[in-house]
Tab-separated table of C-alpha atoms in Angstrom:
chain	number	residue	atom	x	y	z
A	1	MET	CA	114.039	20.054	9.279
A	2	SER	CA	110.922	20.620	11.082
A	3	LYS	CA	108.896	23.640	10.215
A	4	SER	CA	108.630	26.837	12.525
A	5	THR	CA	105.301	28.560	12.842
A	6	LEU	CA	104.278	31.640	14.498
A	7	GLU	CA	101.954	29.706	16.839
A	8	SER	CA	105.045	27.181	17.938
A	9	LEU	CA	106.754	30.227	19.353
A	10	PRO	CA	107.166	30.565	23.183
A	11	ASN	CA	105.020	33.410	24.932
A	12	GLU	CA	108.591	35.199	25.700
A	13	LEU	CA	109.541	35.623	21.973
A	14	LEU	CA	106.018	36.573	21.001
A	15	LEU	CA	105.914	39.338	23.327
A	16	MET	CA	109.392	40.454	21.923
A	17	ILE	CA	108.058	40.345	18.504
A	18	PHE	CA	104.922	42.188	19.457
A	19	GLY	CA	107.013	44.817	21.136
A	20	TYR	CA	108.551	46.385	17.521
A	21	LEU	CA	104.770	46.916	16.621
A	22	SER	CA	102.519	49.687	17.610
A	23	SER	CA	99.411	48.944	19.358
A	24	PHE	CA	97.357	49.932	16.481
A	25	ASP	CA	99.312	47.728	13.918
A	26	LEU	CA	99.790	44.812	16.604
A	27	CYS	CA	95.957	44.818	16.600
A	28	GLN	CA	95.296	45.187	13.231
A	29	ALA	CA	97.435	41.971	12.430
A	30	PHE	CA	96.536	39.999	15.025
A	31	LEU	CA	93.025	40.585	16.600
A	32	ASP	CA	91.494	38.466	13.812
A	33	VAL	CA	93.721	35.375	14.349
A	34	LYS	CA	91.464	32.789	16.025
A	35	ASN	CA	94.013	31.678	18.423
A	36	ALA	CA	93.150	31.663	22.342
A	37	ARG	CA	96.671	31.856	23.280
A	38	ILE	CA	97.504	34.906	20.936
A	39	GLU	CA	94.716	36.843	22.119
A	40	HIS	CA	95.502	36.296	25.617
A	41	LEU	CA	98.726	37.757	25.037
A	42	LEU	CA	97.427	40.965	23.321
A	43	THR	CA	94.892	41.452	26.111
A	44	SER	CA	97.909	41.142	28.781
A	45	ILE	CA	99.469	44.149	27.101
A	46	ARG	CA	99.016	47.754	27.997
A	47	HIS	CA	98.106	49.169	24.726
A	48	THR	CA	99.051	52.665	23.632
A	49	LEU	CA	97.312	54.602	20.969
A	50	ASP	CA	99.760	57.318	19.578
A	51	VAL	CA	97.412	59.413	17.225
A	52	SER	CA	100.057	61.389	15.563
A	53	SER	CA	101.996	58.414	14.581
A	54	MET	CA	98.725	56.983	12.428
A	55	HIS	CA	98.843	57.903	8.648
A	56	TYR	CA	96.046	60.094	7.297
A	57	ASN	CA	94.279	56.888	5.434
A	58	GLN	CA	94.811	54.512	8.988
A	59	LEU	CA	93.149	56.967	10.944
A	60	ARG	CA	90.347	57.722	8.499
A	61	GLN	CA	89.578	54.158	8.005
A	62	PHE	CA	89.790	53.321	12.053
A	63	LEU	CA	87.506	56.274	12.674
A	64	SER	CA	84.849	55.256	9.957
A	65	ASN	CA	85.046	51.570	11.042
A	66	ILE	CA	84.526	52.477	14.855
A	67	ASN	CA	81.545	49.918	14.591
A	68	ASN	CA	83.500	46.973	13.451
A	69	ASP	CA	84.050	44.341	15.946
A	70	THR	CA	87.663	44.116	15.646
A	71	THR	CA	88.043	48.041	15.918
A	72	LYS	CA	85.659	47.732	18.988
A	73	HIS	CA	87.873	45.067	20.500
A	74	PHE	CA	90.864	47.375	19.971
A	75	THR	CA	89.228	50.247	21.495
A	76	ALA	CA	88.239	48.376	24.518
A	77	LEU	CA	92.023	47.558	24.733
A	78	ILE	CA	93.436	51.125	24.670
A	79	ASP	CA	94.978	51.915	28.199
A	80	THR	CA	96.788	54.998	26.871
A	81	VAL	CA	96.315	57.857	24.375
A	82	VAL	CA	98.735	60.200	23.083
A	83	PHE	CA	98.217	63.299	21.274
A	84	ARG	CA	100.907	65.856	19.759
A	85	HIS	CA	100.513	68.578	17.548
A	86	SER	CA	99.646	67.308	14.391
A	87	PRO	CA	96.639	66.945	11.670
A	88	GLY	CA	95.726	63.658	12.873
A	89	CYS	CA	95.162	64.609	16.415
A	90	MET	CA	93.018	67.402	15.132
A	91	MET	CA	90.897	65.098	13.202
A	92	PHE	CA	90.698	63.069	16.132
A	93	LEU	CA	89.466	65.552	18.416
A	94	ASP	CA	86.929	67.028	15.625
A	95	TYR	CA	85.263	63.378	15.721
A	96	TRP	CA	85.359	63.019	19.218
A	97	GLU	CA	83.507	66.204	19.693
A	98	LYS	CA	80.939	64.849	17.060
A	99	ALA	CA	80.586	61.740	18.978
A	100	LEU	CA	79.556	63.425	22.119
A	101	ASN	CA	75.892	63.846	20.696
A	102	ASP	CA	75.702	59.870	20.101
A	103	THR	CA	76.102	58.341	23.059
A	104	ALA	CA	76.558	54.663	21.941
A	105	LEU	CA	79.358	55.982	19.478
A	106	PHE	CA	80.968	57.909	22.309
A	107	ASN	CA	80.874	54.658	24.513
A	108	MET	CA	82.697	52.488	21.922
A	109	LEU	CA	85.563	55.134	20.946
A	110	LEU	CA	87.817	54.613	24.174
A	111	PRO	CA	85.614	52.949	26.832
A	112	SER	CA	88.783	51.891	28.881
A	113	ILE	CA	91.387	54.951	28.820
A	114	LYS	CA	93.250	55.154	32.084
A	115	GLN	CA	95.831	57.398	30.738
A	116	LEU	CA	95.985	60.453	28.483
A	117	LEU	CA	99.263	62.298	27.441
A	118	ILE	CA	99.200	65.577	25.627
A	119	LEU	CA	102.176	66.748	24.228
A	120	ASN	CA	102.383	70.544	22.774
A	121	ALA	CA	99.262	71.359	25.070
A	122	ASP	CA	99.681	75.052	24.101
A	123	TYR	CA	98.082	74.198	20.538
A	124	TYR	CA	94.985	72.657	22.134
A	125	GLN	CA	93.663	75.568	24.117
A	126	TYR	CA	90.457	76.054	22.395
A	127	GLY	CA	89.646	72.184	21.395
A	128	LEU	CA	90.733	70.256	24.816
A	129	ILE	CA	88.715	71.117	27.531
A	130	ASP	CA	84.716	71.062	26.543
A	131	PRO	CA	85.216	67.928	23.866
A	132	LEU	CA	88.052	65.995	25.517
A	133	LEU	CA	88.629	66.368	28.966
A	134	ILE	CA	85.146	67.237	30.535
A	135	SER	CA	83.480	63.730	28.917
A	136	LEU	CA	86.769	61.776	29.988
A	137	ALA	CA	86.492	62.739	33.697
A	138	PHE	CA	82.567	62.531	33.962
A	139	HIS	CA	80.980	60.486	31.024
A	140	ASN	CA	83.502	57.771	30.798
A	141	ASN	CA	84.954	57.919	34.395
A	142	THR	CA	87.758	55.670	33.677
A	143	LEU	CA	90.437	58.239	33.467
A	144	GLN	CA	93.174	58.013	35.975
A	145	ARG	CA	96.127	60.153	34.538
A	146	LEU	CA	96.087	63.250	32.684
A	147	ASN	CA	99.513	64.580	31.486
A	148	LEU	CA	99.488	67.978	29.610
A	149	ILE	CA	103.066	69.209	28.567
A	150	PHE	CA	103.187	72.742	27.618
A	151	ASP	CA	106.081	74.726	26.290
A	152	THR	CA	106.106	77.820	28.359
A	153	PRO	CA	103.795	78.999	31.599
A	154	THR	CA	102.115	81.662	29.255
A	155	TYR	CA	98.581	82.395	28.121
A	156	PRO	CA	97.514	78.755	27.158
A	157	TYR	CA	98.505	77.334	30.340
A	158	SER	CA	96.735	79.606	32.598
A	159	SER	CA	93.476	79.288	30.197
A	160	ILE	CA	93.803	75.516	30.231
A	161	LEU	CA	94.430	75.672	34.050
A	162	SER	CA	91.312	77.953	34.558
A	163	ASP	CA	89.060	75.729	32.519
A	164	LEU	CA	90.278	72.593	34.876
A	165	VAL	CA	89.366	74.376	37.609
A	166	LEU	CA	85.981	75.914	36.643
A	167	HIS	CA	84.740	72.548	35.599
A	168	HIS	CA	86.159	70.795	38.574
A	169	ILE	CA	88.013	68.374	36.296
A	170	SER	CA	89.651	66.046	38.651
A	171	VAL	CA	91.654	62.675	38.110
A	172	HIS	CA	93.757	60.674	40.642
A	173	THR	CA	97.111	62.154	39.095
A	174	MET	CA	97.400	65.428	37.303
A	175	ILE	CA	100.609	66.539	35.632
A	176	LEU	CA	100.598	69.939	34.157
A	177	GLU	CA	104.348	70.377	33.082
A	178	VAL	CA	106.255	73.310	31.623
A	179	GLU	CA	109.212	72.581	29.695
A	180	LYS	CA	110.819	76.057	29.647
A	181	GLY	CA	110.025	78.211	32.540
A	182	HIS	CA	112.021	81.246	33.731
A	183	GLU	CA	112.940	82.253	30.240
A	184	PHE	CA	110.327	85.053	29.638
A	185	ASP	CA	109.647	88.588	30.896
A	186	PRO	CA	106.927	88.386	33.649
A	187	ASP	CA	103.182	88.803	32.324
A	188	ASP	CA	101.068	90.633	35.131
A	189	GLY	CA	98.191	89.914	33.049
A	190	LEU	CA	98.126	86.121	33.189
A	191	GLU	CA	95.323	84.575	35.139
A	192	ASP	CA	96.590	82.752	38.190
A	193	LEU	CA	94.581	80.795	40.768
A	194	HIS	CA	94.047	83.893	43.006
A	195	LYS	CA	91.593	85.283	39.883
A	196	MET	CA	90.093	81.721	38.974
A	197	GLN	CA	86.878	79.992	40.493
A	198	GLN	CA	87.770	78.375	43.761
A	199	LEU	CA	89.738	75.435	43.624
A	200	TYR	CA	88.113	72.124	44.304
A	201	TRP	CA	89.683	69.135	42.723
A	202	PRO	CA	88.299	66.047	44.899
A	203	ASN	CA	89.751	63.011	43.283
A	204	THR	CA	93.314	64.107	42.816
A	205	VAL	CA	95.976	62.277	45.062
A	206	GLN	CA	98.934	63.236	42.665
A	207	LEU	CA	99.469	66.823	41.357
A	208	THR	CA	102.290	68.272	39.502
A	209	LEU	CA	101.501	72.441	38.690
A	210	SER	CA	103.190	75.435	37.712
A	211	ILE	CA	102.018	78.800	39.435
A	212	GLN	CA	102.628	82.441	38.744
A	213	HIS	CA	103.165	83.416	42.502
A	214	SER	CA	104.367	81.724	45.537
A	215	SER	CA	101.179	82.784	47.174
A	216	GLU	CA	98.913	80.551	45.065
A	217	LEU	CA	100.780	77.744	47.197
A	218	MET	CA	98.024	78.891	49.896
A	219	LEU	CA	95.148	78.134	47.498
A	220	LEU	CA	96.619	74.536	46.767
A	221	LEU	CA	96.761	73.766	50.376
A	222	GLN	CA	93.479	75.303	51.451
A	223	ARG	CA	91.243	73.143	53.241
A	224	GLY	CA	89.079	71.450	51.119
A	225	ALA	CA	90.988	72.491	47.573
A	226	LEU	CA	92.529	69.007	47.230
A	227	PRO	CA	91.072	66.872	49.978
A	228	MET	CA	92.683	63.711	48.841
A	229	ILE	CA	96.120	65.164	48.045
A	230	GLU	CA	99.017	62.983	48.895
A	231	HIS	CA	102.051	64.055	46.598
A	232	LEU	CA	102.301	67.699	45.574
A	233	ASN	CA	104.891	69.057	42.829
A	234	VAL	CA	104.765	73.000	42.507
A	235	THR	CA	107.152	75.126	40.510
A	236	ASN	CA	107.098	78.831	41.193
A	237	GLU	CA	107.302	80.442	37.507
A	238	GLU	CA	107.516	83.828	38.836
A	239	ILE	CA	110.775	85.118	37.077
A	240	ARG	CA	111.497	87.873	39.741
A	241	THR	CA	112.097	84.952	42.217
A	242	VAL	CA	115.488	84.261	40.820
A	243	LEU	CA	116.680	88.007	39.385
A	244	PRO	CA	118.103	89.729	42.556
A	245	LEU	CA	118.101	93.035	40.611
A	246	ASP	CA	114.171	92.630	40.483
A	247	ARG	CA	113.415	91.464	43.814
A	248	HIS	CA	112.037	95.218	45.031
A	249	LYS	CA	109.343	94.957	42.295
A	250	SER	CA	105.920	94.484	43.451
A	251	VAL	CA	104.289	90.977	42.626
A	252	GLY	CA	101.037	91.960	43.851
A	253	ASN	CA	99.446	92.329	47.123
A	254	ILE	CA	98.930	88.833	48.131
A	255	GLN	CA	101.771	87.022	49.988
A	256	LEU	CA	102.403	83.628	51.442
A	257	CYS	CA	101.004	84.328	55.097
A	258	GLU	CA	101.876	82.109	58.029
A	259	ASN	CA	98.653	82.971	59.901
A	260	ASP	CA	96.292	82.414	56.895
A	261	LEU	CA	98.318	78.930	56.294
A	262	ARG	CA	97.832	78.148	60.120
A	263	GLN	CA	93.834	79.003	59.774
A	264	ILE	CA	93.176	77.616	56.335
A	265	GLY	CA	96.175	75.517	55.582
A	266	ASP	CA	95.752	71.270	55.418
A	267	GLY	CA	98.723	68.914	55.000
A	268	THR	CA	97.647	66.154	56.938
A	269	ARG	CA	97.571	63.809	54.111
A	270	LEU	CA	100.582	65.145	52.332
A	271	ARG	CA	103.253	62.111	51.797
A	272	SER	CA	105.544	63.908	49.547
A	273	LEU	CA	106.143	67.572	48.874
A	274	LEU	CA	108.315	69.184	46.207
A	275	LEU	CA	108.847	72.957	45.863
A	276	ARG	CA	111.000	74.447	43.022
A	277	TYR	CA	112.121	78.145	42.653
A	278	PHE	CA	110.625	79.310	45.777
A	279	THR	CA	112.374	81.768	48.169
A	280	LEU	CA	114.102	80.535	51.485
A	281	THR	CA	111.509	82.819	53.136
A	282	ASP	CA	108.400	81.146	51.606
A	283	VAL	CA	109.669	77.837	52.745
A	284	ILE	CA	110.543	78.758	56.167
A	285	ILE	CA	106.704	80.388	56.385
A	286	LEU	CA	105.424	76.973	55.059
A	287	ILE	CA	107.214	74.528	57.425
A	288	GLY	CA	106.669	76.889	60.427
A	289	SER	CA	102.825	76.849	59.806
A	290	LEU	CA	101.512	73.830	57.901
A	291	SER	CA	101.525	70.484	60.027
A	292	MET	CA	102.286	67.488	57.765
A	293	PRO	CA	102.362	64.493	60.074
A	294	LEU	CA	102.575	61.894	57.194
A	295	LEU	CA	105.220	63.310	55.382
A	296	GLU	CA	107.841	61.104	54.061
A	297	GLN	CA	109.606	63.005	51.207
A	298	LEU	CA	110.461	66.769	51.062
A	299	ILE	CA	112.452	68.009	48.074
A	300	LEU	CA	113.635	71.860	47.908
A	301	VAL	CA	114.807	72.463	44.597
A	302	ASP	CA	116.557	75.729	43.555
A	303	LEU	CA	115.672	77.885	46.651
A	304	TYR	CA	116.540	81.422	46.430
A	305	ASP	CA	117.677	84.159	48.953
A	306	HIS	CA	119.396	87.213	47.937
A	307	LYS	CA	121.144	87.556	51.203
A	308	SER	CA	123.668	85.355	52.907
A	309	ILE	CA	122.443	83.097	55.361
A	310	GLU	CA	124.425	82.735	58.585
A	311	ARG	CA	125.504	79.131	59.749
A	312	SER	CA	123.264	78.997	62.798
A	313	HIS	CA	119.998	80.342	60.577
A	314	ARG	CA	120.652	77.314	58.387
A	315	VAL	CA	120.905	74.837	61.014
A	316	ALA	CA	117.962	76.065	62.871
A	317	ILE	CA	116.159	75.642	59.373
A	318	VAL	CA	117.215	72.167	59.049
A	319	LYS	CA	116.202	71.338	62.468
A	320	GLN	CA	112.756	72.852	61.716
A	321	ILE	CA	112.259	70.886	58.710
A	322	LEU	CA	113.165	67.811	60.219
A	323	ASP	CA	110.981	68.444	63.897
A	324	ALA	CA	108.058	69.139	61.244
A	325	SER	CA	108.354	65.823	59.325
A	326	PRO	CA	108.418	62.868	61.771
A	327	ASN	CA	107.754	60.255	58.797
A	328	LEU	CA	110.423	61.622	56.556
A	329	SER	CA	112.750	58.640	55.587
A	330	HIS	CA	114.877	60.142	52.641
A	331	LEU	CA	117.124	63.175	52.968
A	332	LYS	CA	119.845	65.060	50.936
A	333	ILE	CA	121.824	67.566	52.799
A	334	HIS	CA	124.973	69.173	53.467
A	335	TRP	CA	126.769	67.200	56.179
A	336	LYS	CA	128.021	70.660	57.488
A	337	ASP	CA	124.400	71.407	58.129
A	338	PHE	CA	123.368	68.241	59.384
A	339	ARG	CA	126.165	67.793	61.874
A	340	HIS	CA	124.940	70.669	64.108
A	341	CYS	CA	121.756	68.780	64.946
A	342	SER	CA	121.464	67.415	68.403
A	343	GLN	CA	118.123	65.223	68.133
A	344	THR	CA	118.110	61.405	66.807
A	345	TYR	CA	116.196	60.986	63.825
A	346	SER	CA	115.223	57.221	63.867
A	347	ASN	CA	112.679	57.706	60.992
A	348	LEU	CA	115.690	58.611	58.485
A	349	LYS	CA	116.534	55.625	56.605
A	350	HIS	CA	118.093	57.037	53.364
A	351	VAL	CA	120.341	59.608	53.612
A	352	HIS	CA	122.796	61.508	50.800
A	353	PHE	CA	125.394	63.930	52.211
A	354	VAL	CA	126.932	66.433	50.069
A	355	LEU	CA	130.473	67.020	51.253
A	356	ASP	CA	132.738	69.730	51.497
A	357	ARG	CA	135.568	69.490	48.727
A	358	LEU	CA	138.487	70.437	50.649
A	359	PHE	CA	139.494	67.228	52.662
A	360	PRO	CA	140.422	64.099	50.927
A	361	GLU	CA	139.886	61.787	54.110
A	362	PRO	CA	136.296	60.720	54.961
A	363	LYS	CA	137.000	60.951	58.385
A	364	GLN	CA	137.740	64.899	58.045
A	365	HIS	CA	134.107	64.802	56.233
A	366	ILE	CA	132.003	62.716	58.646
A	367	ASN	CA	132.140	61.581	62.369
A	368	VAL	CA	130.823	58.140	62.139
A	369	ARG	CA	130.211	57.933	65.998
A	370	GLN	CA	127.916	61.216	65.610
A	371	LEU	CA	126.438	60.187	62.593
A	372	THR	CA	125.423	56.800	64.334
A	373	GLN	CA	123.732	59.048	66.995
A	374	LEU	CA	121.686	61.046	64.595
A	375	VAL	CA	120.727	58.373	62.287
A	376	PRO	CA	120.885	54.937	63.608
A	377	HIS	CA	118.620	53.333	61.627
A	378	LEU	CA	120.403	53.890	58.021
A	379	TYR	CA	119.465	51.434	55.136
A	380	SER	CA	121.256	53.577	52.543
A	381	LEU	CA	124.176	56.406	52.865
A	382	GLU	CA	125.417	58.269	49.549
A	383	THR	CA	128.156	60.956	49.689
A	384	SER	CA	128.574	63.459	46.609
A	385	ASP	CA	130.797	66.473	45.609
A	386	ALA	CA	134.069	65.835	47.655
A	387	ASN	CA	136.845	63.684	46.047
A	388	ILE	CA	137.537	60.849	48.621
A	389	ILE	CA	140.518	59.119	47.960
A	390	TYR	CA	140.723	55.381	47.445
A	391	ASP	CA	143.661	54.602	50.277
A	392	GLU	CA	143.947	52.894	53.704
A	393	ASN	CA	141.787	55.610	55.413
A	394	LEU	CA	138.778	54.945	53.265
A	395	VAL	CA	138.921	51.135	53.985
A	396	LYS	CA	138.854	52.054	57.671
A	397	PHE	CA	136.098	54.317	56.964
A	398	VAL	CA	134.043	51.832	55.097
A	399	LEU	CA	134.586	49.231	57.866
A	400	LYS	CA	133.533	51.596	60.483
A	401	ILE	CA	130.266	52.409	58.884
A	402	ILE	CA	129.503	48.900	58.123
A	403	HIS	CA	130.391	48.033	61.589
A	404	ARG	CA	127.948	50.670	63.213
A	405	PHE	CA	125.157	50.587	61.093
A	406	HIS	CA	123.562	46.778	61.248
A	407	GLN	CA	120.605	47.377	59.039
A	408	LEU	CA	123.019	49.175	56.064
A	409	VAL	CA	122.327	47.538	52.933
A	410	TYR	CA	123.774	49.926	50.257
A	411	LEU	CA	126.740	52.607	50.635
A	412	ARG	CA	127.425	54.623	47.471
A	413	LEU	CA	130.527	57.195	47.950
A	414	ASN	CA	131.894	59.798	45.565
A	415	LYS	CA	128.332	59.724	43.702
A	416	ASP	CA	128.602	61.247	40.204
A	417	GLY	CA	132.390	61.681	40.732
A	418	LEU	CA	134.439	63.606	37.998
A	419	TYR	CA	137.740	62.615	39.116
A	420	PRO	CA	139.666	59.559	37.369
A	421	VAL	CA	140.986	56.473	39.024
A	422	LYS	CA	143.421	54.038	37.632
A	423	GLU	CA	141.892	50.397	37.343
A	424	GLU	CA	144.866	49.082	39.372
A	425	LYS	CA	143.989	51.306	42.211
A	426	LYS	CA	140.374	50.321	42.267
A	427	ILE	CA	141.276	46.592	42.269
A	428	MET	CA	143.765	47.120	45.230
A	429	PHE	CA	141.351	48.952	47.018
A	430	LYS	CA	138.921	46.048	46.915
A	431	GLU	CA	141.114	43.472	47.480
A	432	ARG	CA	142.338	45.581	50.761
A	433	LEU	CA	138.809	45.852	51.980
A	434	ILE	CA	137.741	42.291	51.378
A	435	ALA	CA	140.975	41.346	53.235
A	436	ALA	CA	140.335	43.818	56.253
A	437	GLY	CA	136.587	43.043	56.501
A	438	HIS	CA	136.880	38.906	55.881
A	439	ASN	CA	135.508	36.689	58.892
A	440	ARG	CA	135.022	39.976	60.799
A	441	LEU	CA	132.208	42.269	59.198
A	442	PHE	CA	131.032	40.477	56.042
A	443	ASP	CA	131.520	37.351	53.840
A	444	CYS	CA	133.197	38.738	50.949
A	445	ASN	CA	131.031	36.217	48.750
A	446	ASN	CA	128.078	37.810	49.844
A	447	ILE	CA	128.442	41.565	48.958
A	448	GLN	CA	128.816	43.283	45.773
A	449	ILE	CA	131.647	45.913	45.364
A	450	GLU	CA	131.506	48.156	42.142
A	451	PHE	CA	133.192	51.366	40.856
A	452	PRO	CA	130.857	53.503	38.446
A	453	GLY	CA	131.841	56.415	36.697
A	454	TYR	CA	135.161	57.999	37.639
A	455	ASN	CA	135.781	57.699	41.046
A	456	GLY	CA	132.426	56.518	42.466
A	457	LEU	CA	132.419	53.742	44.899
A	458	CYS	CA	129.049	51.290	45.296
A	459	ILE	CA	128.801	48.561	48.283
A	460	TRP	CA	125.713	46.291	48.026
A	461	LEU	CA	125.726	44.584	51.440
């Protein structure tokens, strides 16, 4: 029997084995091995240093041996650093702060870091900005992604945000997440963007941020504040937005203003925009006053309006959004709002319709001829909410969709459906569909039909 050695294993198997070890343990075990193939595999991996997962003695030895050739080789490979609230992270930050006075030592610590993830960022309010982020953003200049995760949008969040604004700390991707918003009483004493130094993040292309008031959106979109921004994700943490009983309480003198947005706003580089917990009025003002010619994706999550909206008003809002977004390619919308549109939207390629639950037959939900006129170049079509029944009417509907949309690649009906369908009924439907379409619309051997979940139907053409 031939003897197997580690070096005799193929690269794919070695990489699988490496995946069971942390980057620290992996490099400790193999960086000293004089083997060009293993060294090549180690350098091909994106290494993460999760400081909180290291034992006290491990971290102490690592920091005390920072001048060691093996340690220097390892630190040069670190792509991502993860901090959590732990004694090890505080030890690392203390060491980092001391290293700022020693340029050679500082340059050896994390010379190639591209991503920094800080969980429980609330606990780093006083030891985060000066020793860590300023040095990474300006001295090192390799950092590309900063992700800070906070428990609540309270004082630590606004304090760290204020410091980031004050020092103009700006990297390609900046994500300041809040895990528990809208759960606390409003604190009017919190510092918001109106009270901070003027925002200027010149290098930020992608930004996720929570704000205290909707009017702060003007400062994010102000010309020159985010000159490179392409992807903007904003959550309004103002709890009064979602409390109808408090809607008459004052939230300050500054409001989202259409005239101001037209004069100072700049959305010319935006490709995607996500707004969460805003009022419908705010969104209408934004869409009506800000030009976003490159916008490809607009996502509105949990909009609020404490008065019922007439159908004609809803349709007008939809038309206004679509007219203002000529590059929009993805759209999720209620069909009964979209069907009243009259223009052709050739830019829309991926559409998801939310349907009424009242009608079991697809033709009662969607007029395929009208749909062809509205979105003639569909690549994918999805429906949800309604329970479309697996019967002969659905077979006819699917065939009509495939016949009308020559560019269609993906069709999904009853997405996230909750109504169970017997297996034999699914098999019967599949056989009917293939038989009806055979030699006419598609080759049954070149399509894939699946039934994900309960009553879901997926067809990959």
